[in-house]
Short mmCIF file of C-alpha atoms in Angstrom, two decimals:
data_model
loop_
_atom_site.label_atom_id
_atom_site.label_comp_id
_atom_site.label_asym_id
_atom_site.label_seq_id
_atom_site.Cartn_x
_atom_site.Cartn_y
_atom_site.Cartn_z
CA UNK A 1 -19.22 38.92 -109.82
CA UNK A 2 -18.38 35.23 -109.61
CA UNK A 3 -20.71 32.50 -110.99
CA UNK A 4 -20.09 30.67 -107.64
CA UNK A 5 -20.72 32.34 -104.34
CA UNK A 6 -18.35 31.93 -101.51
CA UNK A 7 -18.14 33.99 -98.19
CA UNK A 8 -15.13 36.59 -98.40
CA UNK A 9 -13.53 35.55 -95.19
CA UNK A 10 -14.01 33.01 -92.35
CA UNK A 11 -11.94 32.60 -89.13
CA UNK A 12 -11.37 30.27 -86.26
CA UNK A 13 -8.93 29.53 -83.47
CA UNK A 14 -6.16 26.86 -83.84
CA UNK A 15 -7.47 23.38 -83.32
CA UNK A 16 -11.05 24.31 -84.27
CA UNK A 17 -13.16 23.32 -87.27
CA UNK A 18 -14.30 25.66 -89.95
CA UNK A 19 -16.60 25.13 -92.98
CA UNK A 20 -16.58 27.17 -96.21
CA UNK A 21 -19.58 27.22 -98.46
CA UNK A 22 -19.98 27.46 -102.18
CA UNK A 23 -23.18 28.13 -103.81
CA UNK A 24 -23.87 27.63 -107.47
CA UNK A 25 -26.79 26.64 -109.75
CA UNK A 26 -28.37 23.66 -111.80
CA UNK A 27 -25.93 24.46 -114.70
CA UNK A 28 -22.85 24.11 -112.68
CA UNK A 29 -22.60 22.55 -109.13
CA UNK A 30 -26.05 21.00 -109.69
CA UNK A 31 -24.82 18.64 -112.48
CA UNK A 32 -21.07 18.55 -112.21
CA UNK A 33 -18.35 17.66 -109.66
CA UNK A 34 -16.82 20.16 -107.47
CA UNK A 35 -13.15 20.70 -106.54
CA UNK A 36 -11.59 22.97 -104.01
CA UNK A 37 -8.19 24.72 -104.21
CA UNK A 38 -5.95 26.25 -101.49
CA UNK A 39 -3.72 29.32 -102.43
CA UNK A 40 -1.06 30.53 -100.16
CA UNK A 41 -0.36 34.16 -101.00
CA UNK A 42 2.43 34.30 -103.67
CA UNK A 43 1.96 30.79 -104.78
CA UNK A 44 0.01 28.65 -107.27
CA UNK A 45 -3.28 27.02 -106.26
CA UNK A 46 -3.12 23.50 -105.09
CA UNK A 47 -6.04 20.96 -105.26
CA UNK A 48 -7.34 19.87 -101.87
CA UNK A 49 -10.58 17.99 -102.85
CA UNK A 50 -11.84 16.78 -106.28
CA UNK A 51 -15.03 14.97 -107.36
CA UNK A 52 -16.88 16.49 -104.47
CA UNK A 53 -15.19 14.60 -101.59
CA UNK A 54 -11.98 12.93 -102.75
CA UNK A 55 -8.48 13.88 -101.51
CA UNK A 56 -5.53 13.82 -103.77
CA UNK A 57 -2.51 11.81 -102.11
CA UNK A 58 -0.75 13.91 -99.62
CA UNK A 59 -3.69 15.84 -98.66
CA UNK A 60 -4.43 15.25 -94.77
CA UNK A 61 -7.86 13.95 -93.85
CA UNK A 62 -8.48 17.21 -91.95
CA UNK A 63 -9.77 18.39 -95.11
CA UNK A 64 -13.10 17.18 -96.39
CA UNK A 65 -15.68 18.00 -99.09
CA UNK A 66 -19.32 17.59 -99.60
CA UNK A 67 -22.11 18.39 -102.07
CA UNK A 68 -25.84 18.69 -101.86
CA UNK A 69 -27.95 19.97 -104.68
CA UNK A 70 -26.57 23.20 -105.98
CA UNK A 71 -24.18 23.85 -103.03
CA UNK A 72 -20.87 22.40 -101.77
CA UNK A 73 -18.94 22.73 -98.72
CA UNK A 74 -15.34 22.44 -97.58
CA UNK A 75 -14.45 21.34 -94.03
CA UNK A 76 -11.24 21.79 -92.30
CA UNK A 77 -10.74 20.38 -88.82
CA UNK A 78 -7.75 20.69 -86.37
CA UNK A 79 -6.95 24.19 -87.79
CA UNK A 80 -3.32 25.11 -87.94
CA UNK A 81 -1.56 28.40 -88.65
CA UNK A 82 -0.34 26.97 -91.82
CA UNK A 83 -3.94 26.69 -93.02
CA UNK A 84 -4.11 30.34 -93.47
CA UNK A 85 -4.70 30.89 -97.19
CA UNK A 86 -7.31 31.72 -99.73
CA UNK A 87 -9.74 28.90 -100.66
CA UNK A 88 -11.55 28.58 -104.09
CA UNK A 89 -14.33 26.21 -105.23
CA UNK A 90 -14.36 25.36 -108.85
CA UNK A 91 -16.51 23.30 -111.31
CA UNK A 92 -17.71 23.22 -114.97
CA UNK A 93 -20.81 25.28 -116.05
CA UNK A 94 -22.57 23.39 -118.77
CA UNK A 95 -24.48 26.39 -119.86
CA UNK A 96 -21.46 28.60 -120.33
CA UNK A 97 -19.39 25.59 -121.53
CA UNK A 98 -16.59 27.00 -119.36
CA UNK A 99 -14.92 26.27 -116.01
CA UNK A 100 -16.08 28.55 -113.22
CA UNK A 101 -14.47 29.65 -109.73
CA UNK A 102 -15.95 30.93 -106.62
CA UNK A 103 -14.77 34.37 -105.48
CA UNK A 104 -12.44 32.87 -102.92
CA UNK A 105 -12.65 32.86 -99.12
CA UNK A 106 -9.72 33.97 -96.86
CA UNK A 107 -9.26 31.84 -93.96
CA UNK A 108 -7.71 33.33 -90.89
CA UNK A 109 -6.44 31.21 -87.95
CA UNK A 110 -6.61 33.40 -85.01
CA UNK B 1 6.64 13.66 -111.71
CA UNK B 2 4.20 15.84 -113.69
CA UNK B 3 5.20 19.47 -114.02
CA UNK B 4 3.86 22.40 -115.82
CA UNK B 5 6.77 24.95 -116.59
CA UNK B 6 5.70 28.45 -117.68
CA UNK B 7 7.60 31.16 -119.48
CA UNK B 8 8.99 34.18 -117.62
CA UNK B 9 7.55 37.51 -116.66
CA UNK B 10 6.69 40.02 -119.41
CA UNK B 11 6.42 43.78 -119.45
CA UNK B 12 4.54 45.27 -122.53
CA UNK B 13 2.78 48.34 -123.66
CA UNK B 14 -0.85 48.73 -124.54
CA UNK B 15 -1.49 47.55 -127.97
CA UNK B 16 1.37 45.28 -128.24
CA UNK B 17 1.18 41.49 -128.82
CA UNK B 18 2.19 38.63 -126.48
CA UNK B 19 2.52 34.98 -126.48
CA UNK B 20 3.25 33.08 -123.11
CA UNK B 21 3.80 29.30 -122.90
CA UNK B 22 3.23 26.28 -120.57
CA UNK B 23 5.37 23.17 -121.12
CA UNK B 24 3.92 19.86 -119.81
CA UNK B 25 6.41 17.36 -118.48
CA UNK B 26 6.05 13.92 -117.15
CA UNK B 27 2.70 12.77 -118.75
CA UNK B 28 1.04 12.28 -122.00
CA UNK B 29 0.34 15.87 -123.12
CA UNK B 30 -2.26 15.15 -125.84
CA UNK B 31 -5.06 13.54 -123.72
CA UNK B 32 -5.37 15.96 -120.76
CA UNK B 33 -6.99 19.32 -120.91
CA UNK B 34 -4.64 22.34 -120.35
CA UNK B 35 -6.23 25.53 -119.10
CA UNK B 36 -5.26 29.11 -118.52
CA UNK B 37 -6.35 31.05 -115.29
CA UNK B 38 -6.00 34.79 -114.71
CA UNK B 39 -5.46 36.20 -111.33
CA UNK B 40 -5.31 40.08 -111.31
CA UNK B 41 -3.53 41.78 -108.33
CA UNK B 42 -5.22 41.09 -105.10
CA UNK B 43 -8.30 39.22 -106.89
CA UNK B 44 -9.52 35.81 -107.33
CA UNK B 45 -9.07 33.11 -110.09
CA UNK B 46 -10.85 33.44 -113.44
CA UNK B 47 -11.03 30.90 -116.09
CA UNK B 48 -9.72 32.27 -119.49
CA UNK B 49 -9.63 29.17 -121.90
CA UNK B 50 -8.86 25.48 -122.09
CA UNK B 51 -7.43 23.24 -124.87
CA UNK B 52 -7.26 19.48 -125.36
CA UNK B 53 -4.02 19.29 -127.35
CA UNK B 54 -4.68 15.96 -129.11
CA UNK B 55 -7.82 17.24 -131.08
CA UNK B 56 -7.14 20.30 -130.54
CA UNK B 57 -10.62 21.17 -128.98
CA UNK B 58 -10.77 24.59 -127.48
CA UNK B 59 -13.18 26.48 -125.09
CA UNK B 60 -13.18 30.19 -124.08
CA UNK B 61 -14.87 31.61 -121.16
CA UNK B 62 -17.39 34.28 -122.44
CA UNK B 63 -15.37 37.19 -120.91
CA UNK B 64 -12.31 36.40 -122.87
CA UNK B 65 -13.70 35.13 -126.20
CA UNK B 66 -12.23 37.23 -129.07
CA UNK B 67 -9.46 38.88 -126.91
CA UNK B 68 -7.15 35.96 -126.50
CA UNK B 69 -6.13 32.75 -128.30
CA UNK B 70 -5.37 29.55 -126.87
CA UNK B 71 -3.15 27.04 -128.91
CA UNK B 72 -0.79 24.01 -128.32
CA UNK B 73 2.12 22.36 -130.04
CA UNK B 74 1.83 18.67 -129.17
CA UNK B 75 5.22 17.92 -130.72
CA UNK B 76 6.95 19.88 -127.94
CA UNK B 77 4.16 19.46 -125.13
CA UNK B 78 3.57 23.10 -125.03
CA UNK B 79 0.37 25.30 -124.76
CA UNK B 80 0.22 28.99 -125.32
CA UNK B 81 -1.90 31.92 -124.54
CA UNK B 82 -1.65 34.77 -126.91
CA UNK B 83 -2.89 38.42 -127.19
CA UNK B 84 -2.86 40.49 -130.41
CA UNK B 85 -3.57 43.74 -128.69
CA UNK B 86 -2.90 44.03 -124.94
CA UNK B 87 -4.73 46.38 -122.56
CA UNK B 88 -3.64 47.68 -119.18
CA UNK B 89 -6.40 45.60 -117.66
CA UNK B 90 -4.63 42.45 -118.83
CA UNK B 91 -2.09 42.92 -116.20
CA UNK B 92 -2.11 39.82 -114.10
CA UNK B 93 -0.49 36.50 -113.11
CA UNK B 94 -1.54 33.93 -115.59
CA UNK B 95 -1.33 30.20 -114.48
CA UNK B 96 -1.64 27.20 -116.63
CA UNK B 97 -3.21 24.02 -115.03
CA UNK B 98 -3.73 20.37 -116.21
CA UNK B 99 -7.23 18.99 -116.19
CA UNK B 100 -8.64 15.51 -116.76
CA UNK B 101 -9.59 13.81 -119.86
CA UNK B 102 -13.32 14.02 -119.61
CA UNK B 103 -15.42 16.28 -122.00
CA UNK B 104 -16.32 18.79 -119.11
CA UNK B 105 -13.30 18.91 -116.82
CA UNK B 106 -13.82 19.82 -113.26
CA UNK B 107 -10.49 19.03 -111.58
CA UNK B 108 -7.12 20.85 -112.26
CA UNK B 109 -4.51 18.75 -110.51
CA UNK B 110 -1.24 20.34 -111.44
CA UNK B 111 -0.49 23.98 -111.93
CA UNK B 112 2.31 25.95 -113.45
CA UNK B 113 4.31 28.52 -111.31
CA UNK B 114 2.42 31.34 -112.95
CA UNK B 115 3.46 34.23 -115.36
CA UNK B 116 3.33 37.81 -114.53
CA UNK B 117 2.22 39.99 -117.41
CA UNK B 118 2.35 43.79 -116.81
CA UNK B 119 0.90 46.05 -119.38
CA UNK B 120 1.83 49.68 -118.86
CA UNK B 121 2.63 52.62 -120.98
#
C-alpha cells in the first residue's frame, strides 16, 4: 500500500488530454513539493515535473503539473503513442522522514 | 553531463551478502543527496534510503531500516547499498538517483541505469 494514491490506469485517444491524480496527506503533499516521473517499461524513471509545476529542460509543455492542498495532478495534452508509460508522483513525507511515491498509473493511448 | 553509473547485475543465494554501487559523474558529488529506489518485478517504485555524501547524513524508509545499509565514498564519488543477509524478496531492480541539496529532497533529477539483483536458491 503506497503512501500516495494514484489511479492504476488511465486511457485516452491520440491527440486527447488526460489527467492523473495523486492524493496524499498533510505530512507529505500538504507541506512539500511534488514531482512526477515517467517510466517507459524496461528503462529508468525520468523526471517530468518538479516543484509541483516546473518542467526540466527538454520536457515539452504538453506536460503540466498542479497542486492543491493534499492532492496533485499531472496533465498531458496532445497525447501521442510515445506517451504510453507508467507515471509516478513523488514527494517527501516529513512524518516518516523518507521519500514516498504513488503506486503508479499506467497510461494507454488507444 | 551528469551521469549515474551503476554496477552490473548480481545473482546471489539467500543469506549471502551483497554491495552494489552508483558512481556520480559530472557534478559535485558531496552536496547532492543520492538515493536508492527498489522496483520489484511488475511493481512500482519504493524508496529504500538516501545519503548526503558530504556529511554523511543518511535516512532510511521504515520498511528497509535494519535490513540494508547505505554508504558513500566521496573520494571516488560513489554511493553503495549493502545487504548482510539477502532474502528472496530482495529480488528487484535497484535504481540510484540524484536529489537536490535541500534538507527534505523532493526531486530526483538524474537516475542510474538500474542494477538487477536476483536472489534465488
